[in-house]
PDB file of C-alpha atoms and ligand atoms in Angstrom:
ATOM      1  CA  UNK A   1      -3.778  -6.647 -19.360  1.00 75.00           C
ATOM      2  CA  UNK A   2      -5.767  -6.543 -15.985  1.00 86.00           C
ATOM      3  CA  UNK A   3      -3.579  -7.827 -13.142  1.00 92.00           C
ATOM      4  CA  UNK A   4      -5.524 -10.041 -11.248  1.00 91.00           C
ATOM      5  CA  UNK A   5      -4.395 -12.353  -8.235  1.00 95.00           C
ATOM      6  CA  UNK A   6      -6.863 -14.258  -6.434  1.00 94.00           C
ATOM      7  CA  UNK A   7      -5.023 -16.915  -5.622  1.00 93.00           C
ATOM      8  CA  UNK A   8      -7.026 -20.233  -3.364  1.00 91.00           C
ATOM      9  CA  UNK A   9      -5.268 -19.082  -0.075  1.00 92.00           C
ATOM     10  CA  UNK A  10      -6.375 -16.242  -0.398  1.00 93.00           C
ATOM     11  CA  UNK A  11     -10.852 -17.294   0.604  1.00 92.00           C
ATOM     12  CA  UNK A  12      -9.448 -19.929   3.580  1.00 93.00           C
ATOM     13  CA  UNK A  13      -7.616 -16.048   4.933  1.00 93.00           C
ATOM     14  CA  UNK A  14     -11.113 -13.787   4.350  1.00 95.00           C
ATOM     15  CA  UNK A  15     -12.817 -17.164   5.975  1.00 95.00           C
ATOM     16  CA  UNK A  16     -10.236 -16.960   9.142  1.00 94.00           C
ATOM     17  CA  UNK A  17     -10.370 -12.894   9.626  1.00 95.00           C
ATOM     18  CA  UNK A  18     -14.507 -12.945   8.772  1.00 94.00           C
ATOM     19  CA  UNK A  19     -14.133 -15.601  12.378  1.00 94.00           C
ATOM     20  CA  UNK A  20     -11.710 -14.020  14.179  1.00 94.00           C
ATOM     21  CA  UNK A  21     -13.502 -10.312  13.464  1.00 94.00           C
ATOM     22  CA  UNK A  22     -16.145 -11.610  16.109  1.00 92.00           C
ATOM     23  CA  UNK A  23     -14.209 -10.994  18.477  1.00 91.00           C
ATOM     24  CA  UNK A  24     -11.805  -7.975  17.395  1.00 95.00           C
ATOM     25  CA  UNK A  25     -12.971  -5.344  19.326  1.00 94.00           C
ATOM     26  CA  UNK A  26     -10.412  -2.398  16.640  1.00 94.00           C
ATOM     27  CA  UNK A  27      -9.605  -3.295  12.879  1.00 95.00           C
ATOM     28  CA  UNK A  28      -6.260  -0.687  12.034  1.00 95.00           C
ATOM     29  CA  UNK A  29      -6.573  -1.175   8.370  1.00 97.00           C
ATOM     30  CA  UNK A  30      -2.830  -0.693   7.087  1.00 97.00           C
ATOM     31  CA  UNK A  31      -3.159   0.714   3.236  1.00 98.00           C
ATOM     32  CA  UNK A  32      -0.646   1.651   1.440  1.00 98.00           C
ATOM     33  CA  UNK A  33       0.666   5.712   1.536  1.00 98.00           C
ATOM     34  CA  UNK A  34       1.367   5.384  -1.831  1.00 98.00           C
ATOM     35  CA  UNK A  35      -2.526   4.217  -3.197  1.00 98.00           C
ATOM     36  CA  UNK A  36      -4.287   5.004   0.080  1.00 98.00           C
ATOM     37  CA  UNK A  37      -7.126   4.002  -2.308  1.00 97.00           C
ATOM     38  CA  UNK A  38      -5.838   1.107  -4.297  1.00 98.00           C
ATOM     39  CA  UNK A  39      -4.797  -0.276  -0.962  1.00 98.00           C
ATOM     40  CA  UNK A  40      -8.328  -0.495   0.564  1.00 97.00           C
ATOM     41  CA  UNK A  41      -9.749  -3.344   0.509  1.00 96.00           C
ATOM     42  CA  UNK A  42     -13.368  -3.814  -0.058  1.00 94.00           C
ATOM     43  CA  UNK A  43     -14.212  -6.970   2.181  1.00 93.00           C
ATOM     44  CA  UNK A  44     -12.948  -4.996   4.614  1.00 92.00           C
ATOM     45  CA  UNK A  45     -15.799  -2.290   5.154  1.00 89.00           C
ATOM     46  CA  UNK A  46     -18.019  -5.534   4.470  1.00 90.00           C
ATOM     47  CA  UNK A  47     -16.309  -7.509   7.116  1.00 91.00           C
ATOM     48  CA  UNK A  48     -15.918  -4.505   9.747  1.00 90.00           C
ATOM     49  CA  UNK A  49     -19.546  -3.663  10.072  1.00 88.00           C
ATOM     50  CA  UNK A  50     -19.222  -1.254  13.055  1.00 88.00           C
ATOM     51  CA  UNK A  51     -16.032  -2.392  14.841  1.00 91.00           C
ATOM     52  CA  UNK A  52     -13.865   1.039  14.643  1.00 91.00           C
ATOM     53  CA  UNK A  53     -11.136   0.759  12.812  1.00 92.00           C
ATOM     54  CA  UNK A  54      -7.856   3.246  12.069  1.00 94.00           C
ATOM     55  CA  UNK A  55      -7.056   3.634   8.652  1.00 95.00           C
ATOM     56  CA  UNK A  56      -2.315   3.205   8.739  1.00 95.00           C
ATOM     57  CA  UNK A  57      -1.021   4.792   5.609  1.00 96.00           C
ATOM     58  CA  UNK A  58       1.535   2.543   6.241  1.00 96.00           C
ATOM     59  CA  UNK A  59       5.082   3.496   4.239  1.00 97.00           C
ATOM     60  CA  UNK A  60       5.006   7.191   4.180  1.00 96.00           C
ATOM     61  CA  UNK A  61       8.169   7.223   3.515  1.00 96.00           C
ATOM     62  CA  UNK A  62       8.089   5.935   0.122  1.00 98.00           C
ATOM     63  CA  UNK A  63       5.141   8.122  -0.655  1.00 98.00           C
ATOM     64  CA  UNK A  64       5.207  11.966  -1.620  1.00 98.00           C
ATOM     65  CA  UNK A  65       4.243  14.049   2.164  1.00 97.00           C
ATOM     66  CA  UNK A  66       2.522  16.509   1.168  1.00 97.00           C
ATOM     67  CA  UNK A  67      -0.650  14.477  -1.457  1.00 98.00           C
ATOM     68  CA  UNK A  68      -0.156  12.209   1.601  1.00 98.00           C
ATOM     69  CA  UNK A  69      -1.091  15.148   3.897  1.00 98.00           C
ATOM     70  CA  UNK A  70      -3.862  15.591   1.748  1.00 97.00           C
ATOM     71  CA  UNK A  71      -5.117  12.110   2.128  1.00 98.00           C
ATOM     72  CA  UNK A  72      -5.548  11.786   5.855  1.00 97.00           C
ATOM     73  CA  UNK A  73      -7.087  15.119   5.914  1.00 96.00           C
ATOM     74  CA  UNK A  74      -9.840  13.467   2.811  1.00 96.00           C
ATOM     75  CA  UNK A  75      -9.732  10.436   4.781  1.00 94.00           C
ATOM     76  CA  UNK A  76     -10.619  11.755   8.390  1.00 92.00           C
ATOM     77  CA  UNK A  77     -13.562  14.054   7.149  1.00 91.00           C
ATOM     78  CA  UNK A  78     -15.046  10.161   6.274  1.00 84.00           C
ATOM     79  CA  UNK A  79     -17.713   9.702   9.476  1.00 76.00           C
ATOM     80  CA  UNK A  80     -15.554   7.312  11.797  1.00 73.00           C
ATOM     81  CA  UNK A  81     -12.792   7.076  10.419  1.00 81.00           C
ATOM     82  CA  UNK A  82      -9.210   7.839  12.184  1.00 92.00           C
ATOM     83  CA  UNK A  83      -6.516   7.392  10.065  1.00 94.00           C
ATOM     84  CA  UNK A  84      -2.546   8.778  10.382  1.00 93.00           C
ATOM     85  CA  UNK A  85       0.322   8.221   8.826  1.00 94.00           C
ATOM     86  CA  UNK A  86       2.973   5.770   9.991  1.00 92.00           C
ATOM     87  CA  UNK A  87       6.094   4.175   8.389  1.00 93.00           C
ATOM     88  CA  UNK A  88       8.947   1.852   9.947  1.00 90.00           C
ATOM     89  CA  UNK A  89      11.185   3.179  10.887  1.00 86.00           C
ATOM     90  CA  UNK A  90       8.546   4.767  14.120  1.00 78.00           C
ATOM     91  CA  UNK A  91       9.211   1.895  17.045  1.00 63.00           C
ATOM     92  CA  UNK A  92       8.133   1.032  20.430  1.00 55.00           C
ATOM     93  CA  UNK A  93       5.045  -0.098  22.288  1.00 47.00           C
ATOM     94  CA  UNK A  94       4.081   2.950  23.324  1.00 50.00           C
ATOM     95  CA  UNK A  95       3.186   4.329  20.162  1.00 73.00           C
ATOM     96  CA  UNK A  96       0.396   7.442  18.799  1.00 83.00           C
ATOM     97  CA  UNK A  97      -1.246   4.468  16.994  1.00 86.00           C
ATOM     98  CA  UNK A  98      -1.893   3.035  20.336  1.00 85.00           C
ATOM     99  CA  UNK A  99      -3.199   6.436  21.811  1.00 86.00           C
ATOM    100  CA  UNK A 100      -5.898   6.384  18.435  1.00 86.00           C
ATOM    101  CA  UNK A 101      -6.575   3.352  19.015  1.00 88.00           C
ATOM    102  CA  UNK A 102      -7.765   3.271  22.998  1.00 88.00           C
ATOM    103  CA  UNK A 103      -9.317   7.351  21.281  1.00 88.00           C
ATOM    104  CA  UNK A 104     -11.899   4.934  19.486  1.00 87.00           C
ATOM    105  CA  UNK A 105     -12.781   2.507  22.119  1.00 87.00           C
ATOM    106  CA  UNK A 106     -15.448   2.619  24.173  1.00 81.00           C
ATOM    107  CA  UNK A 107     -14.279   1.778  27.149  1.00 81.00           C
ATOM    108  CA  UNK A 108     -10.923   2.169  26.693  1.00 79.00           C
ATOM    109  CA  UNK A 109      -9.628   2.950  30.784  1.00 80.00           C
ATOM    110  CA  UNK A 110     -10.789  -0.236  31.797  1.00 85.00           C
ATOM    111  CA  UNK A 111      -8.297  -1.584  33.291  1.00 85.00           C
ATOM    112  CA  UNK A 112      -9.031  -5.511  33.914  1.00 89.00           C
ATOM    113  CA  UNK A 113      -9.291  -5.786  29.691  1.00 90.00           C
ATOM    114  CA  UNK A 114      -7.406  -6.496  27.148  1.00 92.00           C
ATOM    115  CA  UNK A 115      -7.994  -5.320  23.502  1.00 94.00           C
ATOM    116  CA  UNK A 116      -7.561  -7.478  20.587  1.00 95.00           C
ATOM    117  CA  UNK A 117      -6.610  -5.044  17.622  1.00 94.00           C
ATOM    118  CA  UNK A 118      -6.688  -7.437  14.196  1.00 96.00           C
ATOM    119  CA  UNK A 119      -3.888  -6.225  11.277  1.00 96.00           C
ATOM    120  CA  UNK A 120      -6.342  -6.687   8.291  1.00 97.00           C
ATOM    121  CA  UNK A 121      -4.740  -4.973   4.422  1.00 97.00           C
ATOM    122  CA  UNK A 122      -3.378  -6.382   0.965  1.00 97.00           C
ATOM    123  CA  UNK A 123      -0.370  -8.306   0.941  1.00 97.00           C
ATOM    124  CA  UNK A 124       3.273  -6.769   1.264  1.00 97.00           C
ATOM    125  CA  UNK A 125       1.294  -3.334   2.827  1.00 98.00           C
ATOM    126  CA  UNK A 126       4.080  -4.003   6.078  1.00 97.00           C
ATOM    127  CA  UNK A 127       1.596  -5.177   8.698  1.00 95.00           C
ATOM    128  CA  UNK A 128       3.668  -7.506  10.216  1.00 94.00           C
ATOM    129  CA  UNK A 129       6.396  -5.147  10.370  1.00 94.00           C
ATOM    130  CA  UNK A 130       3.783  -2.489  12.026  1.00 93.00           C
ATOM    131  CA  UNK A 131       3.256  -5.795  14.897  1.00 91.00           C
ATOM    132  CA  UNK A 132       6.679  -6.086  15.266  1.00 90.00           C
ATOM    133  CA  UNK A 133       7.514  -2.499  15.975  1.00 88.00           C
ATOM    134  CA  UNK A 134       4.631  -1.984  18.259  1.00 87.00           C
ATOM    135  CA  UNK A 135       6.148  -4.740  20.074  1.00 86.00           C
ATOM    136  CA  UNK A 136       9.255  -3.686  20.318  1.00 84.00           C
ATOM    137  CA  UNK A 137      10.498  -6.439  19.142  1.00 86.00           C
ATOM    138  CA  UNK A 138      10.636  -8.982  16.426  1.00 91.00           C
ATOM    139  CA  UNK A 139       7.838 -11.497  16.683  1.00 91.00           C
ATOM    140  CA  UNK A 140       6.081 -12.053  13.520  1.00 91.00           C
ATOM    141  CA  UNK A 141       7.800 -12.912  10.450  1.00 92.00           C
ATOM    142  CA  UNK A 142       8.396 -10.507   7.483  1.00 93.00           C
ATOM    143  CA  UNK A 143       9.710 -10.337   4.088  1.00 92.00           C
ATOM    144  CA  UNK A 144      10.034  -8.089   0.701  1.00 93.00           C
ATOM    145  CA  UNK A 145       7.012 -10.150  -1.376  1.00 92.00           C
ATOM    146  CA  UNK A 146       4.050 -11.482  -1.408  1.00 92.00           C
ATOM    147  CA  UNK A 147       2.050 -13.707   0.782  1.00 90.00           C
ATOM    148  CA  UNK A 148       4.485 -14.311   3.474  1.00 92.00           C
ATOM    149  CA  UNK A 149       2.282 -14.301   6.130  1.00 89.00           C
ATOM    150  CA  UNK A 150      -0.333 -17.280   5.678  1.00 92.00           C
ATOM    151  CA  UNK A 151      -1.847 -18.002   9.050  1.00 92.00           C
ATOM    152  CA  UNK A 152      -3.363 -15.425  11.836  1.00 91.00           C
ATOM    153  CA  UNK A 153      -0.784 -15.165  14.671  1.00 93.00           C
ATOM    154  CA  UNK A 154      -1.592 -12.647  18.124  1.00 93.00           C
ATOM    155  CA  UNK A 155       1.117 -10.832  19.514  1.00 92.00           C
ATOM    156  CA  UNK A 156       0.541  -9.164  23.225  1.00 91.00           C
ATOM    157  CA  UNK A 157       1.241  -6.618  24.155  1.00 86.00           C
ATOM    158  CA  UNK A 158       1.756  -4.700  27.786  1.00 81.00           C
ATOM    159  CA  UNK A 159      -1.234  -1.399  28.464  1.00 82.00           C
ATOM    160  CA  UNK A 160      -4.008  -3.617  27.161  1.00 88.00           C
ATOM    161  CA  UNK A 161      -3.296  -5.046  23.902  1.00 91.00           C
ATOM    162  CA  UNK A 162      -3.466  -7.593  21.581  1.00 93.00           C
ATOM    163  CA  UNK A 163      -2.637  -8.279  18.665  1.00 93.00           C
ATOM    164  CA  UNK A 164      -3.352  -9.585  15.856  1.00 96.00           C
ATOM    165  CA  UNK A 165      -1.920 -10.497  12.546  1.00 95.00           C
ATOM    166  CA  UNK A 166      -3.545 -11.582   8.970  1.00 96.00           C
ATOM    167  CA  UNK A 167      -1.784 -13.064   6.150  1.00 96.00           C
ATOM    168  CA  UNK A 168      -2.378  -9.800   3.020  1.00 96.00           C
ATOM    169  CA  UNK A 169      -5.816 -10.727   1.277  1.00 96.00           C
ATOM    170  CA  UNK A 170      -6.949  -9.192  -1.758  1.00 96.00           C
ATOM    171  CA  UNK A 171      -9.795  -9.151  -3.743  1.00 95.00           C
ATOM    172  CA  UNK A 172     -10.958 -11.530  -7.147  1.00 93.00           C
ATOM    173  CA  UNK A 173     -11.548  -8.233  -9.501  1.00 93.00           C
ATOM    174  CA  UNK A 174      -9.431  -5.944  -9.126  1.00 95.00           C
ATOM    175  CA  UNK A 175     -11.028  -3.016 -11.094  1.00 93.00           C
ATOM    176  CA  UNK A 176     -10.483  -0.182 -13.067  1.00 95.00           C
ATOM    177  CA  UNK A 177      -7.301  -1.727 -14.259  1.00 95.00           C
ATOM    178  CA  UNK A 178      -5.419   1.578 -12.661  1.00 97.00           C
ATOM    179  CA  UNK A 179      -5.967  -0.641  -9.054  1.00 97.00           C
ATOM    180  CA  UNK A 180      -4.098  -3.108 -10.453  1.00 97.00           C
ATOM    181  CA  UNK A 181      -1.398  -1.734 -12.316  1.00 98.00           C
ATOM    182  CA  UNK A 182      -0.846   0.645  -9.276  1.00 98.00           C
ATOM    183  CA  UNK A 183      -0.792  -2.469  -6.639  1.00 98.00           C
ATOM    184  CA  UNK A 184       1.714  -4.313  -8.578  1.00 98.00           C
ATOM    185  CA  UNK A 185       3.709  -1.560  -9.255  1.00 98.00           C
ATOM    186  CA  UNK A 186       3.924  -1.218  -5.285  1.00 98.00           C
ATOM    187  CA  UNK A 187       4.596  -4.990  -4.698  1.00 98.00           C
ATOM    188  CA  UNK A 188       1.478  -6.399  -3.993  1.00 98.00           C
ATOM    189  CA  UNK A 189       1.449  -9.102  -6.265  1.00 97.00           C
ATOM    190  CA  UNK A 190       4.011 -11.357  -6.413  1.00 95.00           C
ATOM    191  CA  UNK A 191       6.536 -11.184  -9.608  1.00 90.00           C
ATOM    192  CA  UNK A 192       4.516 -14.428 -11.701  1.00 93.00           C
ATOM    193  CA  UNK A 193       1.416 -12.707 -11.630  1.00 94.00           C
ATOM    194  CA  UNK A 194       2.821  -9.800 -13.511  1.00 95.00           C
ATOM    195  CA  UNK A 195       3.970  -8.991 -17.148  1.00 97.00           C
ATOM    196  CA  UNK A 196       7.025  -6.428 -15.570  1.00 97.00           C
ATOM    197  CA  UNK A 197       6.303  -4.870 -19.090  1.00 97.00           C
ATOM    198  CA  UNK A 198       2.839  -3.908 -19.253  1.00 97.00           C
ATOM    199  CA  UNK A 199       3.791  -2.767 -15.683  1.00 98.00           C
ATOM    200  CA  UNK A 200       5.880  -0.550 -16.958  1.00 98.00           C
ATOM    201  CA  UNK A 201       4.468   0.991 -19.766  1.00 98.00           C
ATOM    202  CA  UNK A 202       1.846   2.360 -17.304  1.00 98.00           C
ATOM    203  CA  UNK A 203       4.678   3.523 -14.354  1.00 98.00           C
ATOM    204  CA  UNK A 204       6.132   5.649 -17.790  1.00 98.00           C
ATOM    205  CA  UNK A 205       3.178   7.037 -18.663  1.00 98.00           C
ATOM    206  CA  UNK A 206       2.042   7.926 -14.861  1.00 98.00           C
ATOM    207  CA  UNK A 207       5.378   9.237 -14.051  1.00 98.00           C
ATOM    208  CA  UNK A 208       5.221  11.735 -17.113  1.00 98.00           C
ATOM    209  CA  UNK A 209       2.577  13.234 -16.277  1.00 98.00           C
ATOM    210  CA  UNK A 210       2.780  13.530 -12.277  1.00 98.00           C
ATOM    211  CA  UNK A 211       6.501  12.844 -11.680  1.00 98.00           C
ATOM    212  CA  UNK A 212       8.472  14.106 -14.417  1.00 98.00           C
ATOM    213  CA  UNK A 213      11.617  15.851 -13.308  1.00 98.00           C
ATOM    214  CA  UNK A 214      12.038  12.846 -10.862  1.00 98.00           C
ATOM    215  CA  UNK A 215      12.298  11.199 -14.086  1.00 98.00           C
ATOM    216  CA  UNK A 216      13.711  12.521 -16.021  1.00 98.00           C
ATOM    217  CA  UNK A 217      16.686  13.370 -13.348  1.00 98.00           C
ATOM    218  CA  UNK A 218      17.365   9.129 -12.224  1.00 98.00           C
ATOM    219  CA  UNK A 219      18.016   8.462 -15.961  1.00 98.00           C
ATOM    220  CA  UNK A 220      19.564  11.383 -17.147  1.00 98.00           C
ATOM    221  CA  UNK A 221      17.406  12.382 -19.446  1.00 97.00           C
ATOM    222  CA  UNK A 222      17.745  16.027 -21.145  1.00 96.00           C
ATOM    223  CA  UNK A 223      14.563  15.758 -21.896  1.00 96.00           C
ATOM    224  CA  UNK A 224      10.985  12.914 -21.473  1.00 97.00           C
ATOM    225  CA  UNK A 225      10.909  10.639 -24.995  1.00 98.00           C
ATOM    226  CA  UNK A 226       6.702  12.309 -25.559  1.00 97.00           C
ATOM    227  CA  UNK A 227       5.634   8.195 -25.408  1.00 98.00           C
ATOM    228  CA  UNK A 228       5.883   5.418 -22.725  1.00 98.00           C
ATOM    229  CA  UNK A 229       7.422   3.549 -24.816  1.00 97.00           C
ATOM    230  CA  UNK A 230      10.277   6.681 -25.891  1.00 97.00           C
ATOM    231  CA  UNK A 231      11.422   6.597 -22.051  1.00 98.00           C
ATOM    232  CA  UNK A 232      11.219   3.101 -21.931  1.00 98.00           C
ATOM    233  CA  UNK A 233      13.862   3.063 -24.828  1.00 96.00           C
ATOM    234  CA  UNK A 234      15.542   5.717 -23.560  1.00 97.00           C
ATOM    235  CA  UNK A 235      15.998   4.063 -19.403  1.00 98.00           C
ATOM    236  CA  UNK A 236      16.719   0.910 -21.182  1.00 97.00           C
ATOM    237  CA  UNK A 237      19.630   3.049 -23.473  1.00 95.00           C
ATOM    238  CA  UNK A 238      21.340   4.709 -20.082  1.00 96.00           C
ATOM    239  CA  UNK A 239      21.025   1.680 -18.429  1.00 96.00           C
ATOM    240  CA  UNK A 240      23.027  -1.206 -20.975  1.00 93.00           C
ATOM    241  CA  UNK A 241      19.471  -2.805 -21.261  1.00 96.00           C
ATOM    242  CA  UNK A 242      20.883  -3.724 -24.419  1.00 90.00           C
ATOM    243  CA  UNK A 243      21.088  -7.293 -25.865  1.00 91.00           C
ATOM    244  CA  UNK A 244      23.529  -8.420 -28.740  1.00 87.00           C
ATOM    245  CA  UNK A 245      22.964  -7.396 -32.093  1.00 87.00           C
ATOM    246  CA  UNK A 246      21.438  -4.264 -30.588  1.00 85.00           C
ATOM    247  CA  UNK A 247      18.365  -4.952 -29.261  1.00 93.00           C
ATOM    248  CA  UNK A 248      16.346  -3.359 -26.896  1.00 93.00           C
ATOM    249  CA  UNK A 249      16.592  -5.647 -23.779  1.00 97.00           C
ATOM    250  CA  UNK A 250      12.364  -4.442 -22.453  1.00 96.00           C
ATOM    251  CA  UNK A 251      12.483  -7.154 -19.794  1.00 97.00           C
ATOM    252  CA  UNK A 252      15.067  -6.250 -17.812  1.00 98.00           C
ATOM    253  CA  UNK A 253      14.697  -2.743 -18.769  1.00 98.00           C
ATOM    254  CA  UNK A 254      11.737  -3.093 -16.843  1.00 98.00           C
ATOM    255  CA  UNK A 255      12.580  -4.484 -14.907  1.00 98.00           C
ATOM    256  CA  UNK A 256      15.237  -2.102 -13.035  1.00 98.00           C
ATOM    257  CA  UNK A 257      12.161   0.516 -13.365  1.00 98.00           C
ATOM    258  CA  UNK A 258      10.093  -1.333 -11.175  1.00 98.00           C
ATOM    259  CA  UNK A 259      12.611  -2.397  -8.515  1.00 98.00           C
ATOM    260  CA  UNK A 260      14.049   1.438  -8.714  1.00 98.00           C
ATOM    261  CA  UNK A 261      10.589   2.216  -7.939  1.00 98.00           C
ATOM    262  CA  UNK A 262       9.709   0.311  -5.487  1.00 98.00           C
ATOM    263  CA  UNK A 263      13.298   1.319  -3.803  1.00 98.00           C
ATOM    264  CA  UNK A 264      12.311   4.868  -3.762  1.00 98.00           C
ATOM    265  CA  UNK A 265      14.903   5.889  -6.075  1.00 98.00           C
ATOM    266  CA  UNK A 266      12.720   8.004  -7.704  1.00 98.00           C
ATOM    267  CA  UNK A 267      12.409   9.733  -4.613  1.00 98.00           C
ATOM    268  CA  UNK A 268       9.372   9.795  -3.099  1.00 98.00           C
ATOM    269  CA  UNK A 269       6.200   8.916  -5.072  1.00 98.00           C
ATOM    270  CA  UNK A 270       2.102   9.053  -4.920  1.00 98.00           C
ATOM    271  CA  UNK A 271       0.347   7.151  -7.242  1.00 98.00           C
ATOM    272  CA  UNK A 272      -2.307   8.323  -6.544  1.00 98.00           C
ATOM    273  CA  UNK A 273      -4.143  11.512  -5.550  1.00 97.00           C
ATOM    274  CA  UNK A 274      -7.237  12.194  -3.250  1.00 97.00           C
ATOM    275  CA  UNK A 275     -10.409  13.809  -4.604  1.00 92.00           C
ATOM    276  CA  UNK A 276     -10.752  17.260  -4.175  1.00 77.00           C
ATOM    277  CA  UNK A 277     -13.987  18.095  -3.571  1.00 65.00           C
ATOM    278  CA  UNK A 278     -16.097  20.321  -6.185  1.00 55.00           C
ATOM    279  CA  UNK A 279     -18.208  23.142  -5.372  1.00 49.00           C
ATOM    280  CA  UNK A 280     -21.108  20.817  -4.356  1.00 47.00           C
ATOM    281  CA  UNK A 281     -19.045  18.666  -2.784  1.00 43.00           C
ATOM    282  CA  UNK A 282     -18.230  16.149  -5.525  1.00 43.00           C
ATOM    283  CA  UNK A 283     -15.716  14.892  -5.740  1.00 46.00           C
ATOM    284  CA  UNK A 284     -13.437  16.141  -9.334  1.00 44.00           C
ATOM    285  CA  UNK A 285      -9.641  15.630 -10.579  1.00 46.00           C
ATOM    286  CA  UNK A 286      -7.179  17.293  -8.820  1.00 45.00           C
ATOM    287  CA  UNK A 287      -4.913  19.164 -10.525  1.00 40.00           C
ATOM    288  CA  UNK A 288      -2.389  19.842  -7.783  1.00 46.00           C
ATOM    289  CA  UNK A 289       1.791  20.362  -8.706  1.00 42.00           C
ATOM    290  CA  UNK A 290       3.300  18.619 -11.011  1.00 51.00           C
ATOM    291  CA  UNK A 291       7.074  18.045 -11.547  1.00 46.00           C
TER     292      UNK A 291
HETATM  293  N1  GTP B 301      10.272   1.412   3.139  1.00 94.43           N
HETATM  294  C1  GTP B 301       8.845   1.027   3.704  1.00 94.43           C
HETATM  295  N2  GTP B 301       9.032  -0.845   4.008  1.00 94.43           N
HETATM  296  C2  GTP B 301       8.170  -0.592   4.682  1.00 94.43           C
HETATM  297  C3  GTP B 301       7.681  -0.458   6.247  1.00 94.43           C
HETATM  298  N3  GTP B 301       6.996  -1.417   6.139  1.00 94.43           N
HETATM  299  C4  GTP B 301       7.606  -2.756   6.323  1.00 94.43           C
HETATM  300  N4  GTP B 301       8.608  -2.346   5.013  1.00 94.43           N
HETATM  301  C5  GTP B 301       8.178  -3.349   3.828  1.00 94.43           C
HETATM  302  O1  GTP B 301       7.360  -3.504   3.461  1.00 94.43           O
HETATM  303  C6  GTP B 301       8.289  -5.640   3.049  1.00 94.43           C
HETATM  304  C7  GTP B 301       6.535  -6.518   3.614  1.00 94.43           C
HETATM  305  O2  GTP B 301       6.551  -5.678   4.702  1.00 94.43           O
HETATM  306  P1  GTP B 301       6.075  -7.218   5.472  1.00 94.43           P
HETATM  307  O3  GTP B 301       5.418  -7.166   7.288  1.00 94.43           O
HETATM  308  O4  GTP B 301       6.160  -8.504   5.675  1.00 94.43           O
HETATM  309  O5  GTP B 301       4.391  -6.848   4.741  1.00 94.43           O
HETATM  310  P2  GTP B 301       2.944  -7.640   5.398  1.00 94.43           P
HETATM  311  O6  GTP B 301       2.187  -6.903   5.551  1.00 94.43           O
HETATM  312  O7  GTP B 301       3.486  -8.412   6.576  1.00 94.43           O
HETATM  313  O8  GTP B 301       2.840  -8.754   3.902  1.00 94.43           O
HETATM  314  P3  GTP B 301       1.995 -10.123   3.997  1.00 94.43           P
HETATM  315  O9  GTP B 301       2.315 -11.080   5.493  1.00 94.43           O
HETATM  316  O10 GTP B 301       2.424 -10.670   2.696  1.00 94.43           O
HETATM  317  O11 GTP B 301       0.387  -9.652   3.754  1.00 94.43           O
HETATM  318  C8  GTP B 301       8.888  -5.880   4.162  1.00 94.43           C
HETATM  319  O12 GTP B 301      10.640  -5.441   3.137  1.00 94.43           O
HETATM  320  C9  GTP B 301       9.205  -4.756   4.948  1.00 94.43           C
HETATM  321  O13 GTP B 301      10.693  -4.575   5.531  1.00 94.43           O
HETATM  322  C10 GTP B 301       8.411   1.376   6.115  1.00 94.43           C
HETATM  323  O14 GTP B 301       6.880   1.614   6.638  1.00 94.43           O
HETATM  324  N5  GTP B 301       8.837   1.763   4.902  1.00 94.43           N
HETATM  325 MG1   MG B 302       2.640 -10.272   7.200  1.00 94.43          MG
END
């Protein structure tokens, strides 16, 4: 079943973002490095017009570094786009992000100006954590669940910058369905709006195709069962997700698999790959190296 989550507060958050964007000098668009395509909100592109934008592939510690590098190459080919990888271990006020920001700002060296950089992205992408890293202190509230920031918060940095934290926003229809599944597995959609058993089936299929060795190693499976259902059964057996009477506890096994993916316990994983350019410049599927 397709996943969608567009609660009322998001509509008002979008209205506020639209209003504040008129005064922004720069957008930091926080994408999840594991899913740079699915976490790219189409509303941001339509709202920002020609305001300079730096795309930040955040949580790169959880993503496959080879694929993140390929995404960065792919994004940098787009006209006017700057892109860089980031994760929360990189702290401090004098930061490569601000160097990137200056590079895209006209009049960046005008000492009389304070530039406002607006930070936007899907829920739980790490926007508030990024603000805290840039500020070098804990100003914005963060937590490992979606929709923590509910109102905009302006934070003044030294060096001519102010940052505007914003609530995470999604869009009304998450399509294709894989986009909704990837966002949900990443943690951008709250537990109450997802069915963990559906997520686990999707994840088992994806991991068997893209990361069979990591999957087999984590759950000590000598051989991977040929179906997603078989994989969940095998994980359940390994981790004692069994009810009295020997019935498989699918909910428990599904939650365990999704939680361990989110925590990076299967190793760094990328949920999607950039399209590769074919001879005529058309995007073709990148078979890449899998395993
Ligand atoms: N592994 C990892 N986790 C991160 C990183 N950045 C943030 N997080 C974690 O992701 C969770 C969400 O971080 P927040 O900064 O609250 O995310 P947000 O985008 O502000 O979320 P909303 O305000 O709900 O939209 C927290 O548990 C952070 O510690 C990162 O680079 N790597
Ligand atoms: Mg936040």
